[in-house]
CSV table of C-alpha atoms in Angstrom, one decimal:
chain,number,residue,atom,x,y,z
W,18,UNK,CA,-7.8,14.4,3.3
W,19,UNK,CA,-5.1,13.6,4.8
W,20,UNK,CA,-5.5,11.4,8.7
W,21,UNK,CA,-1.5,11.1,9.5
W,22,UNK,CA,0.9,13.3,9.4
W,23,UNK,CA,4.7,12.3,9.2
W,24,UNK,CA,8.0,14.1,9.2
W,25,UNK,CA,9.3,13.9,5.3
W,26,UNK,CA,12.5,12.6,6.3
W,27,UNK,CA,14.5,11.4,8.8
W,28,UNK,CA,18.2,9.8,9.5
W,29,UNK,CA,19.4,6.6,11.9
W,30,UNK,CA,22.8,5.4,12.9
W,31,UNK,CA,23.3,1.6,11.7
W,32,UNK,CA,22.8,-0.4,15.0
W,33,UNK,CA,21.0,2.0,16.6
W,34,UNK,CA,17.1,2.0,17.3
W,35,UNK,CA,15.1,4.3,14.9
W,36,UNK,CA,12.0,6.1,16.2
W,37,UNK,CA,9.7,6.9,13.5
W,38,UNK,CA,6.6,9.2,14.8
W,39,UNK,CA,3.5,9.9,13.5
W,40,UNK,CA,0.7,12.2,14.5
W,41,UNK,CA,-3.5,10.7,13.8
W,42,UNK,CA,-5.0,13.2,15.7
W,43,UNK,CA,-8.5,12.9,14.3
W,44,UNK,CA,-8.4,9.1,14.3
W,45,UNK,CA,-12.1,7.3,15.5
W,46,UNK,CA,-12.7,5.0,18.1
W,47,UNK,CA,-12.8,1.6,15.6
W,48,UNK,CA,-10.0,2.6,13.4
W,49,UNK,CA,-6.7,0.9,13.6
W,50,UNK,CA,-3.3,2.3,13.1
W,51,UNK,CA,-1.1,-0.1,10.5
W,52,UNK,CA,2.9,0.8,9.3
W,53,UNK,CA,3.8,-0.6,5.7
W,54,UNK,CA,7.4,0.7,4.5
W,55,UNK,CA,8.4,0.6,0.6
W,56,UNK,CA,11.9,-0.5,-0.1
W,57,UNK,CA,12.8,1.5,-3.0
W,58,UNK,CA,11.1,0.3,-6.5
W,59,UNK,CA,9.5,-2.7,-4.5
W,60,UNK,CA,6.0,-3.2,-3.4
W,61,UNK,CA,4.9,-1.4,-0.2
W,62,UNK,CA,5.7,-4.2,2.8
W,63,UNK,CA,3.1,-4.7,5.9
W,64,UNK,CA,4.9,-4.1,8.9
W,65,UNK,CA,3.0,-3.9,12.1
W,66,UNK,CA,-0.6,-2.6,13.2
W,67,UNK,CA,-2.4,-1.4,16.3
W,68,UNK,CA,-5.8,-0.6,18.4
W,69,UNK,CA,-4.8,0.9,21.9
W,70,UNK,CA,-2.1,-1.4,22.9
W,71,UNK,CA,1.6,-1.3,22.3
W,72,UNK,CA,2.3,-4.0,20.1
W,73,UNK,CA,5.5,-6.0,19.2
W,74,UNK,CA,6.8,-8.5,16.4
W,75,UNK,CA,9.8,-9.7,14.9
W,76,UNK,CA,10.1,-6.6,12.7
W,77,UNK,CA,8.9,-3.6,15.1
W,78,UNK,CA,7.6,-2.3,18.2
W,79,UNK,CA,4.7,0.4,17.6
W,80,UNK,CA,3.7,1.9,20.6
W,81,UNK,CA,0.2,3.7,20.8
W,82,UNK,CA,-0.3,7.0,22.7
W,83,UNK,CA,-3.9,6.4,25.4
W,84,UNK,CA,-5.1,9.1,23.4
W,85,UNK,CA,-4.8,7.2,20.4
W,86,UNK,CA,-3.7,10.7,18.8
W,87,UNK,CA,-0.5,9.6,18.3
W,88,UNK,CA,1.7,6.5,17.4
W,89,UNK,CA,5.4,6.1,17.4
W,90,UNK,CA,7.0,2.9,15.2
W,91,UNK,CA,10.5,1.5,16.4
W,92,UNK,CA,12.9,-0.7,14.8
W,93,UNK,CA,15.1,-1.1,17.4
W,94,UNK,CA,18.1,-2.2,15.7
W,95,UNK,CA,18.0,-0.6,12.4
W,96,UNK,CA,20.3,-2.4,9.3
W,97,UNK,CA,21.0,-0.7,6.0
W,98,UNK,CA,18.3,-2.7,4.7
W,99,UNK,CA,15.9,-0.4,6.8
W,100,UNK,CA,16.3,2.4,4.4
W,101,UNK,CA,13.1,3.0,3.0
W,102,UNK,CA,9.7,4.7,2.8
W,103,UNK,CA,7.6,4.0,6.2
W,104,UNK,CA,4.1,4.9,5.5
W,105,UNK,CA,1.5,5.0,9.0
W,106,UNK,CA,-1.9,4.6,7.7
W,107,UNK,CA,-5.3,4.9,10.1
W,108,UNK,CA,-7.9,2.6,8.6
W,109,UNK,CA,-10.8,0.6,9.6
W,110,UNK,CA,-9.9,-2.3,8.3
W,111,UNK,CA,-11.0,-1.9,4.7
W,112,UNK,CA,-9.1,0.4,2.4
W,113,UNK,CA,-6.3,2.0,3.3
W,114,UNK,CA,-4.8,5.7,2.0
W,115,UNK,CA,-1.5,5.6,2.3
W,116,UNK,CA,0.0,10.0,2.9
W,117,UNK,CA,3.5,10.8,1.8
W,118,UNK,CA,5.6,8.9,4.5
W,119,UNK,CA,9.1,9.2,6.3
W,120,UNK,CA,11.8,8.2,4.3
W,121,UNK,CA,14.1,6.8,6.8
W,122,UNK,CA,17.5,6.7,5.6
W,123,UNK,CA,19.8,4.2,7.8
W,124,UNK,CA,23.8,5.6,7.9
W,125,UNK,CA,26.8,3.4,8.6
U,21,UNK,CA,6.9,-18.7,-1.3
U,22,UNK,CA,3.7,-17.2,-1.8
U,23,UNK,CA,3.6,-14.1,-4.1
U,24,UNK,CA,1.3,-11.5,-5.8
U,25,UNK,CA,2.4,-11.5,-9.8
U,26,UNK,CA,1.9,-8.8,-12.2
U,27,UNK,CA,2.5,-8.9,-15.5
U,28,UNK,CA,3.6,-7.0,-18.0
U,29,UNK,CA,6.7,-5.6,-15.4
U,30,UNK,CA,7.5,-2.9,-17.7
U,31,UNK,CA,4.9,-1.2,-20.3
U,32,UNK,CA,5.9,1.4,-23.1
U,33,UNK,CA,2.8,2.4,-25.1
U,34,UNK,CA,2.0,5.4,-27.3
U,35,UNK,CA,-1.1,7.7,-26.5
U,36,UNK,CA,-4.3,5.8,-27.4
U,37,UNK,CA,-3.3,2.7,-26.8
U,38,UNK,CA,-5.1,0.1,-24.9
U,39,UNK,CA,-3.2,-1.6,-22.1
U,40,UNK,CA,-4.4,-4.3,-19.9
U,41,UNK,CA,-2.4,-5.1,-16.6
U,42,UNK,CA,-2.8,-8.2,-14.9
U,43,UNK,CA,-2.2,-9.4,-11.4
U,44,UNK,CA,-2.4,-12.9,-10.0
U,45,UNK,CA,-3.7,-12.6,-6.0
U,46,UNK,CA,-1.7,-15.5,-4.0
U,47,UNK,CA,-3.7,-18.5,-3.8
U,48,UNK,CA,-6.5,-18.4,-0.8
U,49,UNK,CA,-6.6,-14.5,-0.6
U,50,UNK,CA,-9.8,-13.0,-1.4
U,51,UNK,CA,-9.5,-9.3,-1.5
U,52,UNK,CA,-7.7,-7.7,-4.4
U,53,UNK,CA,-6.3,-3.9,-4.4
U,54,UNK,CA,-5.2,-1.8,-7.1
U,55,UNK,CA,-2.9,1.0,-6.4
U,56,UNK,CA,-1.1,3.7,-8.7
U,57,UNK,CA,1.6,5.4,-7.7
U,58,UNK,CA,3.5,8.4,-8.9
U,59,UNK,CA,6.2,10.8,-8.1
U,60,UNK,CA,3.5,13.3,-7.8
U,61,UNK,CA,0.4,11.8,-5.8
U,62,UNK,CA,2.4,9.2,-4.2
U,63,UNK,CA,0.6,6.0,-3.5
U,64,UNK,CA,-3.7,6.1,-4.8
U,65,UNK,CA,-6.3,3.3,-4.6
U,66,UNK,CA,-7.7,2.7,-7.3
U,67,UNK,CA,-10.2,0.6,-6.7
U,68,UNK,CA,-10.8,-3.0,-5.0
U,69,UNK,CA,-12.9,-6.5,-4.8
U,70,UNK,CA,-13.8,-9.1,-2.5
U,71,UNK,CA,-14.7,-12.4,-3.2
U,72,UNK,CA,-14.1,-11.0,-6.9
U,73,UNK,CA,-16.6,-8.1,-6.4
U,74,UNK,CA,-16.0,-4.7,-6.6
U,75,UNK,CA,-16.5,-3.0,-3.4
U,76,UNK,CA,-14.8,0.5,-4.1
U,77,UNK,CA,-13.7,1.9,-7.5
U,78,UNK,CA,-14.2,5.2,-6.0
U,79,UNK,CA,-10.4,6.4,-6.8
U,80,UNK,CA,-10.2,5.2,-10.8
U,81,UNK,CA,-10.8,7.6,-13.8
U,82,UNK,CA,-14.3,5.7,-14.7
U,83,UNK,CA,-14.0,6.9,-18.4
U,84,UNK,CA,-10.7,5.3,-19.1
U,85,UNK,CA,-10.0,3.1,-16.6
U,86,UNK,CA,-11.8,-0.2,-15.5
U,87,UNK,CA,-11.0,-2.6,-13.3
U,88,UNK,CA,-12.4,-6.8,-13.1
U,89,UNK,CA,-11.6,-10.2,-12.1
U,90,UNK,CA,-12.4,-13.0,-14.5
U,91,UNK,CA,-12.0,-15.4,-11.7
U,92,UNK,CA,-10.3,-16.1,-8.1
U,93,UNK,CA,-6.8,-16.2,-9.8
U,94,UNK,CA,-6.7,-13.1,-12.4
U,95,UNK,CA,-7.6,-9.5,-11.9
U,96,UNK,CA,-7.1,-6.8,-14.5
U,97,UNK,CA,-6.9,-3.3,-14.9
U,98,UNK,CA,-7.6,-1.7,-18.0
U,99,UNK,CA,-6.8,1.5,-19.6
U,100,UNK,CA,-8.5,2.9,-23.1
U,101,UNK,CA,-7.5,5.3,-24.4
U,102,UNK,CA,-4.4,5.6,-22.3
U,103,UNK,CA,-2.7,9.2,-21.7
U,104,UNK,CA,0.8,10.5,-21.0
U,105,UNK,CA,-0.8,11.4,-17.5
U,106,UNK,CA,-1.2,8.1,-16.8
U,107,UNK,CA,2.3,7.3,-16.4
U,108,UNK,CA,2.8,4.9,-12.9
U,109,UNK,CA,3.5,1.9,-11.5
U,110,UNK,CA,0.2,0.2,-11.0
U,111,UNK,CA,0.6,-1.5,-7.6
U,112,UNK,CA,-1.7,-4.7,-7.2
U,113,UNK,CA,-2.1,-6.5,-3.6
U,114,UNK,CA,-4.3,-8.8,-1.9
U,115,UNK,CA,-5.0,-10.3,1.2
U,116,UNK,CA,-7.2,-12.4,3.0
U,117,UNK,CA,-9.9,-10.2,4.9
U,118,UNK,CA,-13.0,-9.7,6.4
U,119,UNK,CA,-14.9,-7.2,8.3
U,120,UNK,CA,-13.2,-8.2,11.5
U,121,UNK,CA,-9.9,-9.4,10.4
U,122,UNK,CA,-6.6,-6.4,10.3
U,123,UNK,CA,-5.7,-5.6,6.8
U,124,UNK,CA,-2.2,-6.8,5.7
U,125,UNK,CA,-1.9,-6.4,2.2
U,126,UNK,CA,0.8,-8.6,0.1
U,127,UNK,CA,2.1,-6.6,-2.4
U,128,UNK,CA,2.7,-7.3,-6.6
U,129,UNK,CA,6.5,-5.9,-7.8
U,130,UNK,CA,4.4,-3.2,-10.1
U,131,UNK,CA,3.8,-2.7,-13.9
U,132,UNK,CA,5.3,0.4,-14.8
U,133,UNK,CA,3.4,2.0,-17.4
U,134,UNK,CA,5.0,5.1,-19.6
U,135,UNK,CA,2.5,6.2,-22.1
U,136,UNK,CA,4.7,8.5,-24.6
């Protein structure tokens, strides 16, 4: 059963900030929101996780509806190298399903 | 640079076949994941342990498949007999988590299995 839903695909301009969306409407009070990508062939890659506050590292921004029903991750100034599988995954901290993605593909 | 290893990389067996995949967890960590992933399903747990206990096998074909750690530094994921439909790469990862702490998992590069 699936808990996010994510657009299968999506495009970026090199230099430019990609805004990846996806939608968790069913997600529970103690669950978290976390964003792994998976560079092609390689090992899925944590990126960034969440509660109810926007949150902010080195590698992303993910910003967090109030509702919680929502999340939206941004890499705000996306390389070639960013050209992978971005997986948003709602868990509490235990195991964690990972859906079908957005493949992000970054364009010179 | 600490890393998650798997071994074999790259796995070619015939229908029957045992195989045995093995992952080293970076040192310290003490949760261990096993994922599969195909074209198909995408990305599956299979099953995972803490503190080298099993805590969910839930997603893992329990008549072929099993799943232990020997000790801190080995885990391994057995298939017998294996099956043409158990062509993947077998994903391991681990991590250092508790109840209250966020779950980043460190990835292995894979074994990919093809069972002919």
């Amino acid at each position: 059963d699936a808990k996010t839903t994510q657009p299968p695909s999506m495009d970026c301009a090199e230099g430019r900030a990609a805004n990846l969306p996806c939608n968790h409407s069913t997600i529970s009070g103690n669950e978290y929101v976390y964003w792994y990508r998976q560079i092609h062939s390689q090992g899925p890659q944590y990126i960034i996780h969440g509660l109810k506050n926007n949150e902010t590292n080195e590698m992303a921004s993910l910003i967090i509806t109030e509702d919680r029903k929502s999340s939206t991750l941004i890499l705000p100034h996306a390389t070639l190298r960013d050209t992978a599988v971005y997986y948003c995954i709602v868990s509490h901290h235990n195991d964690m399903r990972f859906g079908a993605g957005t493949r992000l593909t970054v364009k010179p | 640079d600490a890393r998650v290893t798997q071994t074999p990389r790259h796995k070619v067996t015939e229908m029957g076949q045992e195989v045995t995949m093995r992952c080293q967890p970076i040192l310290g960590h003490n949760t261990v994941f096993w994922y599969r992933q195909t074209m198909m399903q995408g990305l599956e747990l299979l099953a995972y342990f803490r503190n080298r206990a099993p805590l969910d096998d839930s997603g893992m074909p329990k008549d072929r498949f099993s799943a232990e750690m020997p000790d801190a530094t080995l885990a391994t994921l057995k298939i017998q007999p294996s099956e043409p439909r158990d062509s993947a790469v077998y994903f391991c990862a681990s991590g250092l988590l508790d109840w209250l702490s966020y779950n980043e998992q460190f990835f292995g590069p894979g074994t990919r299995l093809t069972v002919l």
